[in-house]
Amino acid sequence: DAKTTQPTSMDCAEGRAANLPCNHSTISGNEYVYWYRQIHSQGPQYIIHGLKNNETNEMASLIITEDRKSSTLILPHATLRDTAVYYCIVRGETSGSRLTFGEGTQLTVNP
Amino acid sequence: GAVVSQHPSWVICKSGTSVKIECRSLDFQATTMFWYRQFPKQSLMLMATSNEGSKATYEQGVEKDKFLINHASLTLSTLTVTSAHPEDSSFYICSARAASGSGTQYFGPGTRLTVL
């Protein structure tokens, strides 16, 4: 699976949009981009995933560049409860594929 | 939907004893389950992958005789830490992937193991 690069930390003001970038320049054609987050001392929570089209659900939006080498997770109106480590992971869809976690981005939402 | 539970949520045991952790997919069938370990201030590290009815595949450096994994049904996997030592103290997290659909992995809430 392709490697991803994310900033170590980011800050965001409560109520504003949080835009979390991720680089995955070695992604291959059949690999998906997944986003999870982990609030302290809890298991990771699935947020969203996509292949090449932009995706939106009740939690967030995922914008994938046309060349698929990078993506941005957008939390439209960040709240204090969105403070967490956000992981961007690239994974194929074969039966043997699994999620490999990097260091992620620590997002801190400030009041 | 897509809820994964773990039991217990925390456990304290004496060195040399064995501890069993259960992972259940509550509202879906999981052909594949994964076990991760997370030490303080570190990311999750995959320990092993198990498919229902077959032997688990362990990551390099993970002792299969120490971390016994059983995936007896499509909704239950267990991890047994045998002869636990203080260095096994960690946060253990399971994950399950549905047999159908997108194949998204869902995670349990984790089990905090402390070995005295």
Short mmCIF file of C-alpha atoms in Angstrom, two decimals:
data_model
loop_
_atom_site.label_atom_id
_atom_site.label_comp_id
_atom_site.label_asym_id
_atom_site.label_seq_id
_atom_site.Cartn_x
_atom_site.Cartn_y
_atom_site.Cartn_z
CA ASP A 1 0.00 0.00 0.00
CA ALA A 2 1.16 3.53 -0.77
CA LYS A 3 2.70 5.69 1.95
CA THR A 4 1.03 8.91 3.09
CA THR A 5 2.45 12.14 4.47
CA GLN A 6 0.52 14.40 6.83
CA PRO A 7 1.43 17.44 8.93
CA THR A 8 2.19 16.55 12.51
CA SER A 9 -0.26 19.02 14.00
CA MET A 10 -2.83 21.66 13.12
CA ASP A 11 -4.99 24.11 15.01
CA CYS A 12 -8.45 25.30 14.13
CA ALA A 13 -10.91 27.71 15.71
CA GLU A 14 -14.22 26.33 16.86
CA GLY A 15 -16.92 26.85 14.25
CA ARG A 16 -14.49 27.26 11.39
CA ALA A 17 -13.69 24.72 8.72
CA ALA A 18 -10.77 22.39 9.36
CA ASN A 19 -8.85 21.39 6.25
CA LEU A 20 -6.48 18.47 6.78
CA PRO A 21 -4.10 17.72 3.90
CA CYS A 22 -2.57 14.39 2.94
CA ASN A 23 -0.01 13.51 0.30
CA HIS A 24 -0.03 10.08 -1.30
CA SER A 25 2.05 10.56 -4.42
CA THR A 26 2.71 6.82 -4.94
CA ILE A 27 -0.94 5.80 -4.87
CA SER A 28 -1.88 3.23 -7.47
CA GLY A 29 -5.04 3.05 -9.52
CA ASN A 30 -6.95 0.57 -7.39
CA GLU A 31 -6.10 2.07 -4.01
CA TYR A 32 -8.61 3.99 -1.95
CA VAL A 33 -7.96 6.91 0.39
CA TYR A 34 -9.38 6.32 3.88
CA TRP A 35 -9.66 8.76 6.75
CA TYR A 36 -10.00 7.76 10.39
CA ARG A 37 -9.67 9.71 13.59
CA GLN A 38 -8.72 8.67 17.08
CA ILE A 39 -9.84 10.57 20.13
CA HIS A 40 -7.60 10.03 23.10
CA SER A 41 -7.80 6.51 24.59
CA GLN A 42 -10.46 5.35 22.15
CA GLY A 43 -10.44 3.12 19.08
CA PRO A 44 -10.18 4.79 15.67
CA GLN A 45 -13.40 6.05 14.15
CA TYR A 46 -14.09 5.72 10.43
CA ILE A 47 -14.77 9.07 8.76
CA ILE A 48 -14.87 8.70 5.01
CA HIS A 49 -13.15 7.13 2.04
CA GLY A 50 -12.90 7.65 -1.71
CA LEU A 51 -11.26 6.45 -4.89
CA LYS A 52 -11.14 9.43 -7.24
CA ASN A 53 -14.36 11.39 -6.90
CA ASN A 54 -14.99 13.83 -4.10
CA GLU A 55 -17.09 12.37 -1.33
CA THR A 56 -19.30 13.87 1.37
CA ASN A 57 -21.11 12.38 4.32
CA GLU A 58 -22.57 13.64 7.56
CA MET A 59 -19.15 13.92 9.15
CA ALA A 60 -16.89 15.39 6.51
CA SER A 61 -15.98 15.97 2.89
CA LEU A 62 -13.09 14.38 1.05
CA ILE A 63 -11.51 16.22 -1.83
CA ILE A 64 -9.13 14.16 -4.00
CA THR A 65 -7.00 15.90 -6.61
CA GLU A 66 -7.39 14.87 -10.22
CA ASP A 67 -4.00 13.15 -10.28
CA ARG A 68 -4.93 11.42 -6.96
CA LYS A 69 -1.59 12.31 -5.44
CA SER A 70 -3.10 14.26 -2.60
CA SER A 71 -6.35 14.76 -0.77
CA THR A 72 -7.95 17.04 1.82
CA LEU A 73 -10.35 16.12 4.56
CA ILE A 74 -12.72 18.96 5.38
CA LEU A 75 -14.64 19.26 8.64
CA PRO A 76 -17.00 22.08 7.72
CA HIS A 77 -17.75 23.43 11.20
CA ALA A 78 -15.22 22.12 13.69
CA THR A 79 -16.26 21.64 17.31
CA LEU A 80 -14.18 20.98 20.40
CA ARG A 81 -15.15 17.31 20.13
CA ASP A 82 -13.36 17.10 16.80
CA THR A 83 -10.01 17.40 18.60
CA ALA A 84 -8.29 14.12 17.71
CA VAL A 85 -5.51 12.51 15.69
CA TYR A 86 -6.59 12.19 12.06
CA TYR A 87 -5.14 9.42 9.95
CA CYS A 88 -5.03 9.38 6.16
CA ILE A 89 -4.46 5.84 4.89
CA VAL A 90 -4.21 4.39 1.41
CA ARG A 91 -5.46 0.86 0.98
CA GLY A 92 -6.19 -1.50 -1.85
CA GLU A 93 -9.43 -3.41 -2.00
CA THR A 94 -8.12 -6.94 -2.29
CA SER A 95 -9.08 -9.41 0.42
CA GLY A 96 -5.61 -9.29 1.94
CA SER A 97 -5.45 -5.51 2.22
CA ARG A 98 -5.28 -3.95 5.64
CA LEU A 99 -4.96 -0.51 7.15
CA THR A 100 -1.46 0.59 8.07
CA PHE A 101 -1.38 3.62 10.32
CA GLY A 102 1.17 6.40 10.10
CA GLU A 103 1.60 9.15 12.67
CA GLY A 104 -1.42 11.17 11.57
CA THR A 105 -2.24 14.82 12.24
CA GLN A 106 -3.11 16.03 15.73
CA LEU A 107 -5.96 18.47 15.19
CA THR A 108 -6.69 20.76 18.09
CA VAL A 109 -9.90 22.76 17.93
CA ASN A 110 -9.66 25.87 20.10
CA PRO A 111 -12.59 27.74 21.65
CA GLY B 1 -24.57 0.26 12.13
CA ALA B 2 -21.05 -1.17 11.91
CA VAL B 3 -20.43 -1.48 15.62
CA VAL B 4 -17.49 -3.41 17.02
CA SER B 5 -17.28 -4.16 20.73
CA GLN B 6 -14.40 -5.32 22.89
CA HIS B 7 -14.38 -6.92 26.29
CA PRO B 8 -13.00 -6.13 28.74
CA SER B 9 -12.35 -2.42 28.30
CA TRP B 10 -9.49 -2.63 30.77
CA VAL B 11 -7.72 -5.38 32.67
CA ILE B 12 -4.96 -5.57 35.25
CA CYS B 13 -3.16 -8.85 35.71
CA LYS B 14 -0.10 -10.29 37.39
CA SER B 15 3.02 -11.15 35.45
CA GLY B 16 2.94 -14.70 34.13
CA THR B 17 -0.81 -14.98 33.81
CA SER B 18 -2.84 -15.11 30.59
CA VAL B 19 -5.45 -12.62 29.50
CA LYS B 20 -8.17 -13.09 26.91
CA ILE B 21 -9.70 -10.17 25.01
CA GLU B 22 -12.89 -10.59 23.01
CA CYS B 23 -13.83 -8.68 19.88
CA ARG B 24 -17.32 -8.83 18.43
CA SER B 25 -18.94 -7.33 15.37
CA LEU B 26 -22.43 -6.56 16.62
CA ASP B 27 -24.41 -5.81 13.50
CA PHE B 28 -22.45 -7.27 10.63
CA GLN B 29 -20.52 -10.38 9.73
CA ALA B 30 -16.77 -9.99 9.56
CA THR B 31 -14.79 -12.36 7.41
CA THR B 32 -11.60 -10.64 8.46
CA MET B 33 -10.59 -9.26 11.83
CA PHE B 34 -7.43 -7.42 12.74
CA TRP B 35 -5.61 -6.92 16.02
CA TYR B 36 -3.57 -3.79 16.68
CA ARG B 37 -1.46 -2.65 19.60
CA GLN B 38 -0.76 0.94 20.58
CA PHE B 39 1.86 2.11 23.04
CA PRO B 40 1.64 5.56 24.64
CA LYS B 41 2.24 8.44 22.24
CA GLN B 42 2.64 6.06 19.32
CA SER B 43 0.48 5.08 16.38
CA LEU B 44 -1.39 1.81 15.99
CA MET B 45 0.70 -1.17 14.97
CA LEU B 46 -0.90 -4.14 13.27
CA MET B 47 -0.21 -7.39 15.09
CA ALA B 48 -2.14 -9.94 13.09
CA THR B 49 -4.90 -10.56 10.59
CA SER B 50 -7.37 -13.37 11.02
CA ASN B 51 -9.92 -14.84 8.68
CA GLU B 52 -12.85 -16.80 10.01
CA GLY B 53 -12.06 -20.47 10.27
CA SER B 54 -8.38 -20.22 9.39
CA LYS B 55 -5.11 -19.48 11.14
CA ALA B 56 -4.11 -15.92 11.77
CA THR B 57 -1.34 -14.21 9.84
CA TYR B 58 1.09 -12.45 12.16
CA GLU B 59 3.17 -9.38 11.36
CA GLN B 60 6.92 -9.62 11.52
CA GLY B 61 8.18 -9.55 15.08
CA VAL B 62 4.89 -10.60 16.67
CA GLU B 63 5.16 -13.93 18.50
CA LYS B 64 2.30 -16.17 17.45
CA ASP B 65 2.75 -18.45 20.48
CA LYS B 66 2.46 -15.51 22.82
CA PHE B 67 -0.48 -13.78 21.17
CA LEU B 68 -3.02 -16.48 20.39
CA ILE B 69 -5.79 -15.47 18.03
CA ASN B 70 -8.97 -17.39 17.45
CA HIS B 71 -11.57 -16.33 14.89
CA ALA B 72 -14.17 -19.02 15.41
CA SER B 73 -17.17 -17.26 13.93
CA LEU B 74 -18.06 -14.38 11.64
CA THR B 75 -18.78 -12.17 14.64
CA LEU B 76 -16.18 -13.13 17.22
CA SER B 77 -12.41 -13.07 17.47
CA THR B 78 -10.33 -13.48 20.60
CA LEU B 79 -6.79 -12.47 21.46
CA THR B 80 -5.09 -14.27 24.32
CA VAL B 81 -1.91 -12.79 25.71
CA THR B 82 -0.14 -15.76 27.26
CA SER B 83 2.34 -15.47 30.12
CA ALA B 84 1.96 -11.72 30.15
CA HIS B 85 4.86 -9.51 31.21
CA PRO B 86 4.97 -5.81 32.03
CA GLU B 87 6.27 -5.00 28.54
CA ASP B 88 3.00 -6.38 27.15
CA SER B 89 1.14 -3.57 28.85
CA SER B 90 -0.51 -1.66 26.05
CA PHE B 91 -3.76 -0.61 24.39
CA TYR B 92 -5.09 -3.47 22.27
CA ILE B 93 -7.58 -2.60 19.54
CA CYS B 94 -9.46 -4.94 17.26
CA SER B 95 -10.95 -4.15 13.90
CA ALA B 96 -13.44 -5.96 11.72
CA ARG B 97 -14.09 -5.82 8.03
CA ALA B 98 -17.48 -6.73 6.64
CA ALA B 99 -17.97 -9.76 4.45
CA SER B 100 -19.92 -7.65 2.00
CA GLY B 101 -20.14 -4.05 0.95
CA SER B 102 -17.23 -1.63 0.73
CA GLY B 103 -14.93 -3.59 2.94
CA THR B 104 -14.46 -0.69 5.33
CA GLN B 105 -12.72 -1.60 8.58
CA TYR B 106 -14.46 -0.65 11.81
CA PHE B 107 -12.67 -0.51 15.12
CA GLY B 108 -13.52 -1.53 18.62
CA PRO B 109 -13.09 0.82 21.59
CA GLY B 110 -9.87 -0.86 22.71
CA THR B 111 -8.72 -2.77 25.77
CA ARG B 112 -6.18 -1.30 28.17
CA LEU B 113 -3.95 -4.08 29.52
CA THR B 114 -1.73 -3.44 32.50
CA VAL B 115 0.61 -6.21 33.62
CA LEU B 116 2.04 -5.81 37.10
#
